[in-house]
Short mmCIF file of C-alpha atoms in Angstrom, two decimals:
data_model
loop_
_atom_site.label_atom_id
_atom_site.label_comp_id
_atom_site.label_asym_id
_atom_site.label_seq_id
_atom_site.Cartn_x
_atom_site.Cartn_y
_atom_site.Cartn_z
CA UNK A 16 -19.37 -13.73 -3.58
CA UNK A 17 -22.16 -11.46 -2.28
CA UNK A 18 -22.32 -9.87 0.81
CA UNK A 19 -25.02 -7.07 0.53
CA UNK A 20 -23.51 -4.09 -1.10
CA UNK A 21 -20.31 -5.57 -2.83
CA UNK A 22 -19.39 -4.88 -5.99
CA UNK A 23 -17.61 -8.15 -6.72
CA UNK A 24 -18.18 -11.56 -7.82
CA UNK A 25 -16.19 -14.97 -8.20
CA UNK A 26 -18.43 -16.54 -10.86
CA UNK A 27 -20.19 -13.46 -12.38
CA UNK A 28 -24.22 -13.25 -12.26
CA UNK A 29 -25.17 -13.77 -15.88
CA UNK A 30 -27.85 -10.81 -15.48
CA UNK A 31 -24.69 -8.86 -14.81
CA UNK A 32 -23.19 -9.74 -17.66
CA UNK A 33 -23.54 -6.78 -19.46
CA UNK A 34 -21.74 -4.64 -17.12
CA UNK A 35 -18.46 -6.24 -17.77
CA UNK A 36 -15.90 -4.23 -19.68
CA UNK A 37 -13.40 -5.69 -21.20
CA UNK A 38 -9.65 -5.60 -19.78
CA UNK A 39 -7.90 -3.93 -22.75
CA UNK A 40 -4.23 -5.63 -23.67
CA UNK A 41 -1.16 -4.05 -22.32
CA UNK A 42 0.83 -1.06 -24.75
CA UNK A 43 4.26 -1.81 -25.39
CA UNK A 44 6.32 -0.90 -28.18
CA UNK A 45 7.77 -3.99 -30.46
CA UNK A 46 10.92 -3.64 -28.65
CA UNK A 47 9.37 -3.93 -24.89
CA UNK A 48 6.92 -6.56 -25.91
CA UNK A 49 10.41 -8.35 -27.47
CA UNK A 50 12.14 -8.08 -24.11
CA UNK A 51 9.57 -9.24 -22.33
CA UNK A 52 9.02 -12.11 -24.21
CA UNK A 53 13.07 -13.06 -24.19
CA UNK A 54 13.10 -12.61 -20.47
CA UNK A 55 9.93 -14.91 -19.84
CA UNK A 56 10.01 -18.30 -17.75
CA UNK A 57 10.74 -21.40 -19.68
CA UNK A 58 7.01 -23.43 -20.51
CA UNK A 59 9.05 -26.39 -17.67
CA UNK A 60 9.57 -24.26 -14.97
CA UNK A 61 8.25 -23.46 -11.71
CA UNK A 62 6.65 -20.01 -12.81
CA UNK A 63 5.89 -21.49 -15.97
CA UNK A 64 4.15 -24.24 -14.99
CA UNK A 65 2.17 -21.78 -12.57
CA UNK A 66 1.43 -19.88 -15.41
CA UNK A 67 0.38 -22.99 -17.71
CA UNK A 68 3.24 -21.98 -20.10
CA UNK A 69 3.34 -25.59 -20.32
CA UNK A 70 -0.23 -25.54 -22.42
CA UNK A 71 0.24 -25.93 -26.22
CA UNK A 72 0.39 -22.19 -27.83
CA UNK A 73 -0.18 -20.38 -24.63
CA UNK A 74 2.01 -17.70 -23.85
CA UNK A 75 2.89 -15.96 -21.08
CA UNK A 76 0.52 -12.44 -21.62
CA UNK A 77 -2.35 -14.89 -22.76
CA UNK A 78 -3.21 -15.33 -19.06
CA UNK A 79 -4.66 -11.40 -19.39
CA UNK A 80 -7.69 -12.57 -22.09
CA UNK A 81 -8.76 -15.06 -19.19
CA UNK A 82 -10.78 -12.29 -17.32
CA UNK A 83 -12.50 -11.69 -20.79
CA UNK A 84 -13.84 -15.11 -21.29
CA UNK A 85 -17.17 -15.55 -20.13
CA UNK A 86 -17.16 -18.98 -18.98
CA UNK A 87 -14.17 -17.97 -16.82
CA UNK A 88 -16.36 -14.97 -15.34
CA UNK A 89 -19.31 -17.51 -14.75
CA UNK A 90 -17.23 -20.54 -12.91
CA UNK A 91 -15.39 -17.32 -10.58
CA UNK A 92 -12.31 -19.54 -9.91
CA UNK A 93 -10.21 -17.24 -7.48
CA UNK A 94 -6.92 -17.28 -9.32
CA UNK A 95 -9.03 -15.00 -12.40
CA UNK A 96 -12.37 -15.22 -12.12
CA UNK A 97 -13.37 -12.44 -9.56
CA UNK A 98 -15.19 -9.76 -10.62
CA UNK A 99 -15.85 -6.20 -9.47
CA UNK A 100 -14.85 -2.62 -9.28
CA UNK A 101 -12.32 -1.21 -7.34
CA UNK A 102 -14.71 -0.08 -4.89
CA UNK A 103 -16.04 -3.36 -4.82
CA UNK A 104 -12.52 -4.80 -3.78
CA UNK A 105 -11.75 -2.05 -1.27
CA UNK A 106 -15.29 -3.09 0.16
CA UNK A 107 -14.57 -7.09 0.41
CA UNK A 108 -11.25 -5.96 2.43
CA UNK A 109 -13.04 -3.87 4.75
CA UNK A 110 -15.86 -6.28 5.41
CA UNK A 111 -13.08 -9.01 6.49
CA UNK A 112 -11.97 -7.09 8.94
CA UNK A 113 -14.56 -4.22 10.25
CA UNK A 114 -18.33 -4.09 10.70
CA UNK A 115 -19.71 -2.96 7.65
CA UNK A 116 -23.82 -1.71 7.00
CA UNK A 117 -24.29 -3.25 10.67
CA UNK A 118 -23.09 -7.03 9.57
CA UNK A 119 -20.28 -8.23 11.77
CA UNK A 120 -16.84 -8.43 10.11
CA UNK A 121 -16.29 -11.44 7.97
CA UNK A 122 -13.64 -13.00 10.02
CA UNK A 123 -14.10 -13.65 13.28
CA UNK A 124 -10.72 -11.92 15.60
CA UNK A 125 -9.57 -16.08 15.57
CA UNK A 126 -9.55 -16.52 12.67
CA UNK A 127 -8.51 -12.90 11.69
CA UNK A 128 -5.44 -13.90 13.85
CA UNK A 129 -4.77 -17.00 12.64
CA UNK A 130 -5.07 -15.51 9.02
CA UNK A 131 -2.74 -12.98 9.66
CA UNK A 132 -0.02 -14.75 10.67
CA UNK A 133 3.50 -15.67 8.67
CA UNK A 134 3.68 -18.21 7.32
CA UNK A 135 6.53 -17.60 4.40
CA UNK A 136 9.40 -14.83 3.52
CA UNK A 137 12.46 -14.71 0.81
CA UNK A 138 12.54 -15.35 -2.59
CA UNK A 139 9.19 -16.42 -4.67
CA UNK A 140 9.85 -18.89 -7.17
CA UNK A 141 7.20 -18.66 -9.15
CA UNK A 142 6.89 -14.40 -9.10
CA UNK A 143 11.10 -14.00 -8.55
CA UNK A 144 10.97 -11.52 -6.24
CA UNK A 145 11.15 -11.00 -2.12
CA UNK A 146 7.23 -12.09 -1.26
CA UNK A 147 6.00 -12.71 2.46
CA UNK A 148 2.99 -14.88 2.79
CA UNK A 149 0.32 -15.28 5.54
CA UNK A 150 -2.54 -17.65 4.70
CA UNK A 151 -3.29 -17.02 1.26
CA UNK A 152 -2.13 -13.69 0.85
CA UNK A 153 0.67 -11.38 0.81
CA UNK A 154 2.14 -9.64 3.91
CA UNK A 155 1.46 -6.34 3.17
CA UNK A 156 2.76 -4.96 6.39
CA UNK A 157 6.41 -5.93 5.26
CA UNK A 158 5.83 -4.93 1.86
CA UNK A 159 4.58 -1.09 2.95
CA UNK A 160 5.79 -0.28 5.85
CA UNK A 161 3.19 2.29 7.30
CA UNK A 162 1.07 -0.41 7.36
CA UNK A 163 0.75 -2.60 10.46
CA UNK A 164 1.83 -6.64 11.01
CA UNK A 165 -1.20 -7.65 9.90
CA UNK A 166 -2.25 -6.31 6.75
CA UNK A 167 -2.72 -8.30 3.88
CA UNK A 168 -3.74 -8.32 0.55
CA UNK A 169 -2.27 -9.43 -3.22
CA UNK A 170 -0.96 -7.92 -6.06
CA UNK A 171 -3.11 -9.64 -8.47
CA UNK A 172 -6.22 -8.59 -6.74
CA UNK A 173 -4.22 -5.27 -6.09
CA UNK A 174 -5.86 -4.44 -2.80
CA UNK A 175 -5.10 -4.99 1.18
CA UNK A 176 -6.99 -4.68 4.54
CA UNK A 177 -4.81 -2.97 7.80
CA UNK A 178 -6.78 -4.92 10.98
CA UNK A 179 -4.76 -1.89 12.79
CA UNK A 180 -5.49 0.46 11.52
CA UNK A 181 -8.93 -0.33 10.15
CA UNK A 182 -7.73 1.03 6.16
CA UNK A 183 -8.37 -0.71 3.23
CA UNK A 184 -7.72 -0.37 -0.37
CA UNK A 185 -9.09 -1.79 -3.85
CA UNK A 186 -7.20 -1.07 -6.91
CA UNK A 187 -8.16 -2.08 -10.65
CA UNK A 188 -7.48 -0.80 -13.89
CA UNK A 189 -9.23 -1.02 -17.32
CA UNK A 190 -5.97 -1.64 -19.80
CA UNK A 191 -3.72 -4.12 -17.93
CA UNK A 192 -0.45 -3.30 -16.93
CA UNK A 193 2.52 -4.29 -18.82
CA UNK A 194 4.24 -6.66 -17.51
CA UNK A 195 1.93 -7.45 -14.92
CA UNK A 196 3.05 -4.53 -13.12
CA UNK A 197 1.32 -1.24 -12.24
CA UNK A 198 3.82 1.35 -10.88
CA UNK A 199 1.19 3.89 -10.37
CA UNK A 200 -0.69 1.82 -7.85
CA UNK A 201 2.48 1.28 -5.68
CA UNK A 202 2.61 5.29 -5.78
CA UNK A 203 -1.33 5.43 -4.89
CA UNK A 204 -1.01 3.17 -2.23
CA UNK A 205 1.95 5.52 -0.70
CA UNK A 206 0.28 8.63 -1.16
CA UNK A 207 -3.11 6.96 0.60
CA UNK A 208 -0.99 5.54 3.34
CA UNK A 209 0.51 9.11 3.71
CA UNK A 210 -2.76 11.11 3.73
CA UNK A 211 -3.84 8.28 6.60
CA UNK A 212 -1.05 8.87 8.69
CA UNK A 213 -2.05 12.70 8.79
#
């Protein structure tokens, strides 16, 4: 993806190649790493399946060296193939739903609408926890609730866009988060939505 100015890919430039770093692998101590591994989905269910737990001698952290394989950055499939700094993900938010260096937003107010609209709450199956879902992407709105409606955004490209409120957000770290969750960018994202609500 390339939309003049945007830091972010899905299916890295090879001339950019060199300005990947790395995602480092989570710290745990033997004793967390051992918990999380005993509390992990069977390879036959649903969010092991997702997860391709299923695959021969893939386990469930293995899905953080996929970002780190080049091939993966080239083909820029959009479950781990994007690309890009924070800034860069912030950026692709805004541009979907503001003007941004004089280019019309991305979405069209439609399509915006459409896009923003609910499609699924309650339990996730494959993440076991309370997710709502518009088209693609969580319901950010009900997750934070100084957001509007229609925000949305997802955890694994930890980010959002408020269409209300015109705010958005790009978050992404260097050493991945244990667990697969970040606690400090749920505390980010309430201290920015703070500071915008003055």
């Amino acid at each position: 993806m390339q939309h003049d100015g945007l830091d972010l890919y899905l299916g890295l430039p090879a001339t950019l190649e060199d300005r990947y770093l790395p995602i480092l692998p989570w710290l745990a101590t033997p004793q967390m790493q051992a918990a999380f591994e005993a509390n992990s989905p069977g390879s036959h269910s649903i969010p092991g399946i997702a997860y391709n737990l299923n695959a021969p001698g893939f386990a469930p952290d293995d899905v953080l060296g996929l970002p780190n394989d080049a091939l993966v950055r080239a083909q820029g499939q959009a479950s781990a193939g994007a690309v890009g700094s924070a800034r860069g993900l912030a950026s692709m938010y805004a541009a979907a739903i503001s003007e941004i260096g004089g280019r019309a937003p991305l979405l069209e107010p439609d399509t915006l609408a459409a896009f923003t609209t609910l499609q699924t709450t309650g339990h996730d199956l494959v993440r076991s926890d309370r997710a709502p879902y518009l088209v693609g992407f969580e319901a950010k709105g009900l997750i934070h609730p100084l957001l509007g409606a229609s925000a949305f955004g997802h955890a694994g490209a930890d980010g959002f866009a408020d269409p209300h409120s015109g705010l958005a957000y790009g978050y992404t770290r260097r050493r991945a988060a244990f667990g697969f969750t970040a606690p400090e960018n749920e505390r980010l994202t309430a201290i920015l939505l703070r500071c915008a609500r003055g």
